Amino acid sequence: AQKVTQAQTEISVVEKEDVTLDCVYETRDTTYYLFWYKQPPSGELVFLIRRNSFDEQNEISGRYSWNFQKSTSSFNFTITASQVVDSAVYFCALSPTNQAGTALIFGKGTTLSVSS
Amino acid sequence: EPEVTQTPSHQVTQMGQEVILRCVPISNHLYFYWYRQILGQKVEFLVSFYNNEISEKSEIFDDQFSVERPDGSNFTLKIRSTKLEDSAMYFCASSGQGRIMPQHFGDGTRLSIL
């Protein structure tokens, strides 16, 4: 079965705190891709990052960093020094093949609230 | 930066009516998708479209639904005989050629069935 689990439904932090959003995935495919999307209160889905199953290097982009561990089937997302503008629903998603045009399987999302 | 455009942003329709949701994908993209998100729930795949035909569809995408690329720029989702449970946000997405390219989403159409 292919599945994405985001166990944290809601997280509340105060500005400048670091926060990690967890994502655990299940797939039998050896080649797959993982994604994170952000959905701000305005509702659109914004692509953040793509990672393929052969690339376990962690990635940092400004205040965002991603930790991919195949051994635990996890692809966690950390926001350093959170800001109010980071308040959104964050979705982890899986593409269980390397074929273009494949459906994304989304987790249920984690709602992050950052207060000032 | 090129973006996926969806119209209308909000559609209110009486139950039983037909509705057409419209999307203009990013111009050099070849793969097109529709997803829906019922309020407060996760994003669910409906259908993908490539080379003028459906390449994959979910169980949700039954005979009530159809997709079309009527010209070189638009990609539409038609829902026939709408039901209350069709109320949701519908997202169009597109992706480029090559191994899994990110799907870029439009801002969505909020469909409300009364």
JSON list of C-alpha atoms in Angstrom, two decimals:
[
{"chain": "A", "resi": 1, "resn": "ALA", "atom": "CA", "xyz": [0.00, 0.00, 0.00]},
{"chain": "A", "resi": 2, "resn": "GLN", "atom": "CA", "xyz": [1.14, 3.53, -0.67]},
{"chain": "A", "resi": 3, "resn": "LYS", "atom": "CA", "xyz": [0.46, 5.96, 2.08]},
{"chain": "A", "resi": 4, "resn": "VAL", "atom": "CA", "xyz": [1.69, 9.18, 3.65]},
{"chain": "A", "resi": 5, "resn": "THR", "atom": "CA", "xyz": [1.20, 9.78, 7.36]},
{"chain": "A", "resi": 6, "resn": "GLN", "atom": "CA", "xyz": [1.51, 13.16, 8.99]},
{"chain": "A", "resi": 7, "resn": "ALA", "atom": "CA", "xyz": [0.82, 12.32, 12.59]},
{"chain": "A", "resi": 8, "resn": "GLN", "atom": "CA", "xyz": [0.85, 15.92, 13.83]},
{"chain": "A", "resi": 9, "resn": "THR", "atom": "CA", "xyz": [-2.51, 17.44, 13.09]},
{"chain": "A", "resi": 10, "resn": "GLU", "atom": "CA", "xyz": [-1.77, 20.86, 14.56]},
{"chain": "A", "resi": 11, "resn": "ILE", "atom": "CA", "xyz": [1.32, 22.54, 15.94]},
{"chain": "A", "resi": 12, "resn": "SER", "atom": "CA", "xyz": [1.43, 25.93, 17.64]},
{"chain": "A", "resi": 13, "resn": "VAL", "atom": "CA", "xyz": [4.68, 27.77, 18.23]},
{"chain": "A", "resi": 14, "resn": "VAL", "atom": "CA", "xyz": [5.80, 31.24, 19.11]},
{"chain": "A", "resi": 15, "resn": "GLU", "atom": "CA", "xyz": [7.80, 33.26, 16.62]},
{"chain": "A", "resi": 16, "resn": "LYS", "atom": "CA", "xyz": [11.50, 32.41, 16.46]},
{"chain": "A", "resi": 17, "resn": "GLU", "atom": "CA", "xyz": [10.98, 28.88, 17.70]},
{"chain": "A", "resi": 18, "resn": "ASP", "atom": "CA", "xyz": [12.20, 26.03, 15.54]},
{"chain": "A", "resi": 19, "resn": "VAL", "atom": "CA", "xyz": [9.58, 23.50, 14.49]},
{"chain": "A", "resi": 20, "resn": "THR", "atom": "CA", "xyz": [9.78, 20.11, 12.80]},
{"chain": "A", "resi": 21, "resn": "LEU", "atom": "CA", "xyz": [6.93, 18.64, 10.80]},
{"chain": "A", "resi": 22, "resn": "ASP", "atom": "CA", "xyz": [6.99, 14.87, 10.54]},
{"chain": "A", "resi": 23, "resn": "CYS", "atom": "CA", "xyz": [6.22, 12.80, 7.48]},
{"chain": "A", "resi": 24, "resn": "VAL", "atom": "CA", "xyz": [6.30, 9.01, 7.23]},
{"chain": "A", "resi": 25, "resn": "TYR", "atom": "CA", "xyz": [5.60, 7.25, 3.98]},
{"chain": "A", "resi": 26, "resn": "GLU", "atom": "CA", "xyz": [4.90, 3.72, 2.81]},
{"chain": "A", "resi": 27, "resn": "THR", "atom": "CA", "xyz": [5.65, 2.34, -0.62]},
{"chain": "A", "resi": 28, "resn": "ARG", "atom": "CA", "xyz": [6.96, -0.89, -2.08]},
{"chain": "A", "resi": 29, "resn": "ASP", "atom": "CA", "xyz": [8.55, 0.90, -5.00]},
{"chain": "A", "resi": 30, "resn": "THR", "atom": "CA", "xyz": [12.30, 1.34, -4.93]},
{"chain": "A", "resi": 31, "resn": "THR", "atom": "CA", "xyz": [12.14, 4.51, -7.00]},
{"chain": "A", "resi": 32, "resn": "TYR", "atom": "CA", "xyz": [9.83, 7.22, -5.75]},
{"chain": "A", "resi": 33, "resn": "TYR", "atom": "CA", "xyz": [9.68, 10.92, -5.11]},
{"chain": "A", "resi": 34, "resn": "LEU", "atom": "CA", "xyz": [8.67, 12.90, -2.06]},
{"chain": "A", "resi": 35, "resn": "PHE", "atom": "CA", "xyz": [7.36, 16.43, -1.93]},
{"chain": "A", "resi": 36, "resn": "TRP", "atom": "CA", "xyz": [6.35, 19.11, 0.52]},
{"chain": "A", "resi": 37, "resn": "TYR", "atom": "CA", "xyz": [3.66, 21.66, -0.30]},
{"chain": "A", "resi": 38, "resn": "LYS", "atom": "CA", "xyz": [2.51, 24.66, 1.69]},
{"chain": "A", "resi": 39, "resn": "GLN", "atom": "CA", "xyz": [-1.13, 25.78, 1.78]},
{"chain": "A", "resi": 40, "resn": "PRO", "atom": "CA", "xyz": [-1.40, 29.27, 3.30]},
{"chain": "A", "resi": 41, "resn": "PRO", "atom": "CA", "xyz": [-4.75, 30.60, 4.55]},
{"chain": "A", "resi": 42, "resn": "SER", "atom": "CA", "xyz": [-5.46, 31.95, 1.06]},
{"chain": "A", "resi": 43, "resn": "GLY", "atom": "CA", "xyz": [-5.81, 28.34, -0.07]},
{"chain": "A", "resi": 44, "resn": "GLU", "atom": "CA", "xyz": [-3.33, 27.82, -2.88]},
{"chain": "A", "resi": 45, "resn": "LEU", "atom": "CA", "xyz": [-0.84, 24.95, -2.88]},
{"chain": "A", "resi": 46, "resn": "VAL", "atom": "CA", "xyz": [2.77, 26.05, -3.11]},
{"chain": "A", "resi": 47, "resn": "PHE", "atom": "CA", "xyz": [5.50, 23.61, -4.06]},
{"chain": "A", "resi": 48, "resn": "LEU", "atom": "CA", "xyz": [8.42, 23.64, -1.62]},
{"chain": "A", "resi": 49, "resn": "ILE", "atom": "CA", "xyz": [10.71, 20.72, -2.39]},
{"chain": "A", "resi": 50, "resn": "ARG", "atom": "CA", "xyz": [11.09, 17.47, -4.34]},
{"chain": "A", "resi": 51, "resn": "ARG", "atom": "CA", "xyz": [13.37, 14.64, -3.31]},
{"chain": "A", "resi": 52, "resn": "ASN", "atom": "CA", "xyz": [13.96, 11.32, -5.08]},
{"chain": "A", "resi": 53, "resn": "SER", "atom": "CA", "xyz": [14.50, 8.03, -3.28]},
{"chain": "A", "resi": 54, "resn": "PHE", "atom": "CA", "xyz": [18.15, 7.79, -4.28]},
{"chain": "A", "resi": 55, "resn": "ASP", "atom": "CA", "xyz": [19.14, 11.13, -2.86]},
{"chain": "A", "resi": 56, "resn": "GLU", "atom": "CA", "xyz": [19.36, 11.03, 0.91]},
{"chain": "A", "resi": 57, "resn": "GLN", "atom": "CA", "xyz": [21.27, 14.24, 1.25]},
{"chain": "A", "resi": 58, "resn": "ASN", "atom": "CA", "xyz": [19.61, 16.70, 3.52]},
{"chain": "A", "resi": 59, "resn": "GLU", "atom": "CA", "xyz": [18.69, 19.99, 1.97]},
{"chain": "A", "resi": 60, "resn": "ILE", "atom": "CA", "xyz": [18.64, 23.48, 3.37]},
{"chain": "A", "resi": 61, "resn": "SER", "atom": "CA", "xyz": [16.96, 26.47, 1.78]},
{"chain": "A", "resi": 62, "resn": "GLY", "atom": "CA", "xyz": [17.10, 29.55, 3.95]},
{"chain": "A", "resi": 63, "resn": "ARG", "atom": "CA", "xyz": [15.15, 28.82, 7.12]},
{"chain": "A", "resi": 64, "resn": "TYR", "atom": "CA", "xyz": [13.81, 25.54, 5.69]},
{"chain": "A", "resi": 65, "resn": "SER", "atom": "CA", "xyz": [15.56, 22.21, 5.89]},
{"chain": "A", "resi": 66, "resn": "TRP", "atom": "CA", "xyz": [14.54, 18.69, 5.03]},
{"chain": "A", "resi": 67, "resn": "ASN", "atom": "CA", "xyz": [15.77, 15.42, 6.51]},
{"chain": "A", "resi": 68, "resn": "PHE", "atom": "CA", "xyz": [15.20, 12.33, 4.36]},
{"chain": "A", "resi": 69, "resn": "GLN", "atom": "CA", "xyz": [15.89, 8.96, 5.98]},
{"chain": "A", "resi": 70, "resn": "LYS", "atom": "CA", "xyz": [15.06, 5.86, 3.97]},
{"chain": "A", "resi": 71, "resn": "SER", "atom": "CA", "xyz": [15.82, 3.62, 6.93]},
{"chain": "A", "resi": 72, "resn": "THR", "atom": "CA", "xyz": [12.84, 5.05, 8.79]},
{"chain": "A", "resi": 73, "resn": "SER", "atom": "CA", "xyz": [10.80, 6.02, 5.70]},
{"chain": "A", "resi": 74, "resn": "SER", "atom": "CA", "xyz": [10.68, 9.59, 6.88]},
{"chain": "A", "resi": 75, "resn": "PHE", "atom": "CA", "xyz": [10.97, 12.95, 5.20]},
{"chain": "A", "resi": 76, "resn": "ASN", "atom": "CA", "xyz": [10.78, 15.56, 7.91]},
{"chain": "A", "resi": 77, "resn": "PHE", "atom": "CA", "xyz": [10.65, 19.30, 7.42]},
{"chain": "A", "resi": 78, "resn": "THR", "atom": "CA", "xyz": [12.17, 21.80, 9.83]},
{"chain": "A", "resi": 79, "resn": "ILE", "atom": "CA", "xyz": [11.53, 25.52, 9.93]},
{"chain": "A", "resi": 80, "resn": "THR", "atom": "CA", "xyz": [14.16, 27.43, 11.83]},
{"chain": "A", "resi": 81, "resn": "ALA", "atom": "CA", "xyz": [13.29, 30.68, 13.59]},
{"chain": "A", "resi": 82, "resn": "SER", "atom": "CA", "xyz": [9.65, 30.46, 12.60]},
{"chain": "A", "resi": 83, "resn": "GLN", "atom": "CA", "xyz": [7.75, 33.55, 11.52]},
{"chain": "A", "resi": 84, "resn": "VAL", "atom": "CA", "xyz": [4.06, 34.42, 11.50]},
{"chain": "A", "resi": 85, "resn": "VAL", "atom": "CA", "xyz": [4.07, 34.13, 7.70]},
{"chain": "A", "resi": 86, "resn": "ASP", "atom": "CA", "xyz": [4.94, 30.45, 8.09]},
{"chain": "A", "resi": 87, "resn": "SER", "atom": "CA", "xyz": [1.44, 29.82, 9.42]},
{"chain": "A", "resi": 88, "resn": "ALA", "atom": "CA", "xyz": [-0.14, 27.41, 6.95]},
{"chain": "A", "resi": 89, "resn": "VAL", "atom": "CA", "xyz": [-1.08, 23.81, 6.37]},
{"chain": "A", "resi": 90, "resn": "TYR", "atom": "CA", "xyz": [1.88, 21.78, 5.22]},
{"chain": "A", "resi": 91, "resn": "PHE", "atom": "CA", "xyz": [1.38, 18.66, 3.13]},
{"chain": "A", "resi": 92, "resn": "CYS", "atom": "CA", "xyz": [3.84, 15.89, 2.51]},
{"chain": "A", "resi": 93, "resn": "ALA", "atom": "CA", "xyz": [3.21, 13.94, -0.71]},
{"chain": "A", "resi": 94, "resn": "LEU", "atom": "CA", "xyz": [4.51, 10.81, -2.40]},
{"chain": "A", "resi": 95, "resn": "SER", "atom": "CA", "xyz": [4.83, 9.93, -6.06]},
{"chain": "A", "resi": 96, "resn": "PRO", "atom": "CA", "xyz": [5.32, 6.17, -5.93]},
{"chain": "A", "resi": 97, "resn": "THR", "atom": "CA", "xyz": [7.03, 5.80, -9.30]},
{"chain": "A", "resi": 98, "resn": "ASN", "atom": "CA", "xyz": [9.50, 7.60, -11.49]},
{"chain": "A", "resi": 99, "resn": "GLN", "atom": "CA", "xyz": [6.96, 7.90, -14.29]},
{"chain": "A", "resi": 100, "resn": "ALA", "atom": "CA", "xyz": [5.95, 11.37, -15.27]},
{"chain": "A", "resi": 101, "resn": "GLY", "atom": "CA", "xyz": [2.29, 12.16, -14.85]},
{"chain": "A", "resi": 102, "resn": "THR", "atom": "CA", "xyz": [1.78, 10.00, -11.78]},
{"chain": "A", "resi": 103, "resn": "ALA", "atom": "CA", "xyz": [-0.71, 11.02, -9.13]},
{"chain": "A", "resi": 104, "resn": "LEU", "atom": "CA", "xyz": [0.56, 12.49, -5.91]},
{"chain": "A", "resi": 105, "resn": "ILE", "atom": "CA", "xyz": [-0.53, 10.81, -2.70]},
{"chain": "A", "resi": 106, "resn": "PHE", "atom": "CA", "xyz": [-0.94, 13.42, -0.01]},
{"chain": "A", "resi": 107, "resn": "GLY", "atom": "CA", "xyz": [-0.84, 13.16, 3.75]},
{"chain": "A", "resi": 108, "resn": "LYS", "atom": "CA", "xyz": [-3.58, 14.78, 5.78]},
{"chain": "A", "resi": 109, "resn": "GLY", "atom": "CA", "xyz": [-1.46, 17.83, 6.44]},
{"chain": "A", "resi": 110, "resn": "THR", "atom": "CA", "xyz": [-0.12, 19.56, 9.53]},
{"chain": "A", "resi": 111, "resn": "THR", "atom": "CA", "xyz": [-1.55, 22.93, 10.47]},
{"chain": "A", "resi": 112, "resn": "LEU", "atom": "CA", "xyz": [1.20, 25.18, 11.76]},
{"chain": "A", "resi": 113, "resn": "SER", "atom": "CA", "xyz": [0.23, 28.28, 13.71]},
{"chain": "A", "resi": 114, "resn": "VAL", "atom": "CA", "xyz": [2.98, 30.74, 14.52]},
{"chain": "A", "resi": 115, "resn": "SER", "atom": "CA", "xyz": [2.06, 33.49, 16.95]},
{"chain": "A", "resi": 116, "resn": "SER", "atom": "CA", "xyz": [3.94, 36.71, 17.58]},
{"chain": "B", "resi": 1, "resn": "GLU", "atom": "CA", "xyz": [7.11, 33.10, -12.99]},
{"chain": "B", "resi": 2, "resn": "PRO", "atom": "CA", "xyz": [4.59, 31.13, -15.07]},
{"chain": "B", "resi": 3, "resn": "GLU", "atom": "CA", "xyz": [1.61, 29.85, -13.15]},
{"chain": "B", "resi": 4, "resn": "VAL", "atom": "CA", "xyz": [-1.45, 27.69, -13.44]},
{"chain": "B", "resi": 5, "resn": "THR", "atom": "CA", "xyz": [-4.63, 29.75, -13.72]},
{"chain": "B", "resi": 6, "resn": "GLN", "atom": "CA", "xyz": [-8.05, 28.53, -12.64]},
{"chain": "B", "resi": 7, "resn": "THR", "atom": "CA", "xyz": [-11.46, 30.08, -13.20]},
{"chain": "B", "resi": 8, "resn": "PRO", "atom": "CA", "xyz": [-13.77, 30.79, -11.57]},
{"chain": "B", "resi": 9, "resn": "SER", "atom": "CA", "xyz": [-12.35, 31.16, -8.08]},
{"chain": "B", "resi": 10, "resn": "HIS", "atom": "CA", "xyz": [-15.74, 30.32, -6.60]},
{"chain": "B", "resi": 11, "resn": "GLN", "atom": "CA", "xyz": [-18.67, 28.56, -8.23]},
{"chain": "B", "resi": 12, "resn": "VAL", "atom": "CA", "xyz": [-22.08, 28.14, -6.63]},
{"chain": "B", "resi": 13, "resn": "THR", "atom": "CA", "xyz": [-24.38, 25.65, -8.32]},
{"chain": "B", "resi": 14, "resn": "GLN", "atom": "CA", "xyz": [-27.71, 24.03, -7.60]},
{"chain": "B", "resi": 15, "resn": "MET", "atom": "CA", "xyz": [-27.67, 20.30, -6.96]},
{"chain": "B", "resi": 16, "resn": "GLY", "atom": "CA", "xyz": [-28.26, 18.36, -10.15]},
{"chain": "B", "resi": 17, "resn": "GLN", "atom": "CA", "xyz": [-26.76, 20.99, -12.41]},
{"chain": "B", "resi": 18, "resn": "GLU", "atom": "CA", "xyz": [-23.67, 20.56, -14.53]},
{"chain": "B", "resi": 19, "resn": "VAL", "atom": "CA", "xyz": [-20.55, 22.59, -13.82]},
{"chain": "B", "resi": 20, "resn": "ILE", "atom": "CA", "xyz": [-17.38, 23.16, -15.79]},
{"chain": "B", "resi": 21, "resn": "LEU", "atom": "CA", "xyz": [-14.19, 24.17, -14.04]},
{"chain": "B", "resi": 22, "resn": "ARG", "atom": "CA", "xyz": [-11.51, 25.72, -16.18]},
{"chain": "B", "resi": 23, "resn": "CYS", "atom": "CA", "xyz": [-7.75, 25.70, -16.00]},
{"chain": "B", "resi": 24, "resn": "VAL", "atom": "CA", "xyz": [-4.92, 27.14, -18.05]},
{"chain": "B", "resi": 25, "resn": "PRO", "atom": "CA", "xyz": [-1.81, 25.07, -17.32]},
{"chain": "B", "resi": 26, "resn": "ILE", "atom": "CA", "xyz": [1.72, 26.38, -17.60]},
{"chain": "B", "resi": 27, "resn": "SER", "atom": "CA", "xyz": [2.36, 26.73, -21.30]},
{"chain": "B", "resi": 28, "resn": "ASN", "atom": "CA", "xyz": [5.20, 24.26, -21.87]},
{"chain": "B", "resi": 29, "resn": "HIS", "atom": "CA", "xyz": [3.84, 21.61, -19.51]},
{"chain": "B", "resi": 30, "resn": "LEU", "atom": "CA", "xyz": [2.59, 18.32, -20.92]},
{"chain": "B", "resi": 31, "resn": "TYR", "atom": "CA", "xyz": [0.91, 16.64, -17.95]},
{"chain": "B", "resi": 32, "resn": "PHE", "atom": "CA", "xyz": [-2.28, 17.93, -16.42]},
{"chain": "B", "resi": 33, "resn": "TYR", "atom": "CA", "xyz": [-4.11, 16.92, -13.29]},
{"chain": "B", "resi": 34, "resn": "TRP", "atom": "CA", "xyz": [-7.22, 17.56, -11.25]},
{"chain": "B", "resi": 35, "resn": "TYR", "atom": "CA", "xyz": [-7.32, 17.12, -7.49]},
{"chain": "B", "resi": 36, "resn": "ARG", "atom": "CA", "xyz": [-10.00, 17.97, -4.97]},
{"chain": "B", "resi": 37, "resn": "GLN", "atom": "CA", "xyz": [-9.90, 18.91, -1.31]},
{"chain": "B", "resi": 38, "resn": "ILE", "atom": "CA", "xyz": [-13.04, 18.62, 0.75]},
{"chain": "B", "resi": 39, "resn": "LEU", "atom": "CA", "xyz": [-13.00, 21.29, 3.46]},
{"chain": "B", "resi": 40, "resn": "GLY", "atom": "CA", "xyz": [-10.51, 20.45, 6.18]},
{"chain": "B", "resi": 41, "resn": "GLN", "atom": "CA", "xyz": [-9.40, 17.22, 4.56]},
{"chain": "B", "resi": 42, "resn": "LYS", "atom": "CA", "xyz": [-6.44, 16.09, 2.52]},
{"chain": "B", "resi": 43, "resn": "VAL", "atom": "CA", "xyz": [-5.90, 16.69, -1.16]},
{"chain": "B", "resi": 44, "resn": "GLU", "atom": "CA", "xyz": [-7.17, 13.78, -3.27]},
{"chain": "B", "resi": 45, "resn": "PHE", "atom": "CA", "xyz": [-6.18, 12.88, -6.81]},
{"chain": "B", "resi": 46, "resn": "LEU", "atom": "CA", "xyz": [-8.92, 12.73, -9.42]},
{"chain": "B", "resi": 47, "resn": "VAL", "atom": "CA", "xyz": [-7.33, 12.36, -12.83]},
{"chain": "B", "resi": 48, "resn": "SER", "atom": "CA", "xyz": [-4.22, 12.92, -14.90]},
{"chain": "B", "resi": 49, "resn": "PHE", "atom": "CA", "xyz": [-4.14, 13.73, -18.59]},
{"chain": "B", "resi": 50, "resn": "TYR", "atom": "CA", "xyz": [-1.40, 13.44, -21.16]},
{"chain": "B", "resi": 51, "resn": "ASN", "atom": "CA", "xyz": [-1.31, 13.52, -24.95]},
{"chain": "B", "resi": 52, "resn": "ASN", "atom": "CA", "xyz": [-5.04, 14.21, -25.12]},
{"chain": "B", "resi": 53, "resn": "GLU", "atom": "CA", "xyz": [-6.11, 11.25, -23.09]},
{"chain": "B", "resi": 54, "resn": "ILE", "atom": "CA", "xyz": [-6.58, 10.22, -19.49]},
{"chain": "B", "resi": 55, "resn": "SER", "atom": "CA", "xyz": [-3.44, 8.52, -18.19]},
{"chain": "B", "resi": 56, "resn": "GLU", "atom": "CA", "xyz": [-4.62, 7.72, -14.67]},
{"chain": "B", "resi": 57, "resn": "LYS", "atom": "CA", "xyz": [-7.80, 8.19, -12.67]},
{"chain": "B", "resi": 58, "resn": "SER", "atom": "CA", "xyz": [-8.91, 7.49, -9.13]},
{"chain": "B", "resi": 59, "resn": "GLU", "atom": "CA", "xyz": [-12.01, 5.76, -7.83]},
{"chain": "B", "resi": 60, "resn": "ILE", "atom": "CA", "xyz": [-13.53, 9.17, -7.22]},
{"chain": "B", "resi": 61, "resn": "PHE", "atom": "CA", "xyz": [-13.41, 9.96, -10.93]},
{"chain": "B", "resi": 62, "resn": "ASP", "atom": "CA", "xyz": [-16.51, 8.07, -12.01]},
{"chain": "B", "resi": 63, "resn": "ASP", "atom": "CA", "xyz": [-18.90, 8.61, -14.92]},
{"chain": "B", "resi": 64, "resn": "GLN", "atom": "CA", "xyz": [-20.07, 11.84, -13.37]},
{"chain": "B", "resi": 65, "resn": "PHE", "atom": "CA", "xyz": [-16.74, 13.43, -14.23]},
{"chain": "B", "resi": 66, "resn": "SER", "atom": "CA", "xyz": [-15.01, 14.15, -17.50]},
{"chain": "B", "resi": 67, "resn": "VAL", "atom": "CA", "xyz": [-11.98, 16.12, -18.62]},
{"chain": "B", "resi": 68, "resn": "GLU", "atom": "CA", "xyz": [-11.17, 17.80, -21.86]},
{"chain": "B", "resi": 69, "resn": "ARG", "atom": "CA", "xyz": [-8.50, 19.88, -23.49]},
{"chain": "B", "resi": 70, "resn": "PRO", "atom": "CA", "xyz": [-10.67, 21.76, -25.96]},
{"chain": "B", "resi": 71, "resn": "ASP", "atom": "CA", "xyz": [-7.85, 23.85, -27.38]},
{"chain": "B", "resi": 72, "resn": "GLY", "atom": "CA", "xyz": [-4.13, 24.34, -26.95]},
{"chain": "B", "resi": 73, "resn": "SER", "atom": "CA", "xyz": [-4.37, 26.16, -23.65]},
{"chain": "B", "resi": 74, "resn": "ASN", "atom": "CA", "xyz": [-7.42, 25.18, -21.62]},
{"chain": "B", "resi": 75, "resn": "PHE", "atom": "CA", "xyz": [-8.00, 22.07, -19.54]},
{"chain": "B", "resi": 76, "resn": "THR", "atom": "CA", "xyz": [-11.48, 21.56, -18.16]},
{"chain": "B", "resi": 77, "resn": "LEU", "atom": "CA", "xyz": [-13.19, 19.39, -15.58]},
{"chain": "B", "resi": 78, "resn": "LYS", "atom": "CA", "xyz": [-16.89, 18.78, -16.11]},
{"chain": "B", "resi": 79, "resn": "ILE", "atom": "CA", "xyz": [-19.07, 17.49, -13.30]},
{"chain": "B", "resi": 80, "resn": "ARG", "atom": "CA", "xyz": [-22.50, 16.32, -14.39]},
{"chain": "B", "resi": 81, "resn": "SER", "atom": "CA", "xyz": [-25.54, 16.14, -12.15]},
{"chain": "B", "resi": 82, "resn": "THR", "atom": "CA", "xyz": [-23.74, 17.64, -9.15]},
{"chain": "B", "resi": 83, "resn": "LYS", "atom": "CA", "xyz": [-24.36, 16.34, -5.65]},
{"chain": "B", "resi": 84, "resn": "LEU", "atom": "CA", "xyz": [-23.96, 18.00, -2.27]},
{"chain": "B", "resi": 85, "resn": "GLU", "atom": "CA", "xyz": [-20.86, 15.93, -1.60]},
{"chain": "B", "resi": 86, "resn": "ASP", "atom": "CA", "xyz": [-19.15, 17.39, -4.67]},
{"chain": "B", "resi": 87, "resn": "SER", "atom": "CA", "xyz": [-18.67, 20.59, -2.68]},
{"chain": "B", "resi": 88, "resn": "ALA", "atom": "CA", "xyz": [-14.92, 20.99, -2.39]},
{"chain": "B", "resi": 89, "resn": "MET", "atom": "CA", "xyz": [-11.93, 22.96, -3.56]},
{"chain": "B", "resi": 90, "resn": "TYR", "atom": "CA", "xyz": [-10.83, 21.70, -6.96]},
{"chain": "B", "resi": 91, "resn": "PHE", "atom": "CA", "xyz": [-7.19, 22.15, -7.89]},
{"chain": "B", "resi": 92, "resn": "CYS", "atom": "CA", "xyz": [-5.72, 21.94, -11.34]},
{"chain": "B", "resi": 93, "resn": "ALA", "atom": "CA", "xyz": [-2.01, 21.16, -11.66]},
{"chain": "B", "resi": 94, "resn": "SER", "atom": "CA", "xyz": [0.49, 20.74, -14.45]},
{"chain": "B", "resi": 95, "resn": "SER", "atom": "CA", "xyz": [4.00, 19.38, -14.75]},
{"chain": "B", "resi": 96, "resn": "GLY", "atom": "CA", "xyz": [6.72, 19.39, -17.34]},
{"chain": "B", "resi": 97, "resn": "GLN", "atom": "CA", "xyz": [8.34, 16.65, -19.34]},
{"chain": "B", "resi": 98, "resn": "GLY", "atom": "CA", "xyz": [10.91, 14.31, -17.87]},
{"chain": "B", "resi": 99, "resn": "ARG", "atom": "CA", "xyz": [11.22, 12.23, -14.76]},
{"chain": "B", "resi": 100, "resn": "ILE", "atom": "CA", "xyz": [8.93, 13.30, -11.99]},
{"chain": "B", "resi": 101, "resn": "MET", "atom": "CA", "xyz": [8.77, 17.04, -12.27]},
{"chain": "B", "resi": 102, "resn": "PRO", "atom": "CA", "xyz": [7.00, 18.98, -9.55]},
{"chain": "B", "resi": 103, "resn": "GLN", "atom": "CA", "xyz": [3.32, 19.50, -10.08]},
{"chain": "B", "resi": 104, "resn": "HIS", "atom": "CA", "xyz": [2.48, 23.18, -9.95]},
{"chain": "B", "resi": 105, "resn": "PHE", "atom": "CA", "xyz": [-0.99, 23.93, -8.68]},
{"chain": "B", "resi": 106, "resn": "GLY", "atom": "CA", "xyz": [-3.44, 26.66, -9.46]},
{"chain": "B", "resi": 107, "resn": "ASP", "atom": "CA", "xyz": [-5.19, 28.65, -6.75]},
{"chain": "B", "resi": 108, "resn": "GLY", "atom": "CA", "xyz": [-8.19, 26.36, -6.90]},
{"chain": "B", "resi": 109, "resn": "THR", "atom": "CA", "xyz": [-11.91, 26.72, -7.58]},
{"chain": "B", "resi": 110, "resn": "ARG", "atom": "CA", "xyz": [-14.16, 26.51, -4.58]},
{"chain": "B", "resi": 111, "resn": "LEU", "atom": "CA", "xyz": [-17.29, 24.64, -5.68]},
{"chain": "B", "resi": 112, "resn": "SER", "atom": "CA", "xyz": [-20.35, 24.99, -3.50]},
{"chain": "B", "resi": 113, "resn": "ILE", "atom": "CA", "xyz": [-23.36, 22.81, -4.28]},
{"chain": "B", "resi": 114, "resn": "LEU", "atom": "CA", "xyz": [-26.64, 24.01, -2.81]}
]
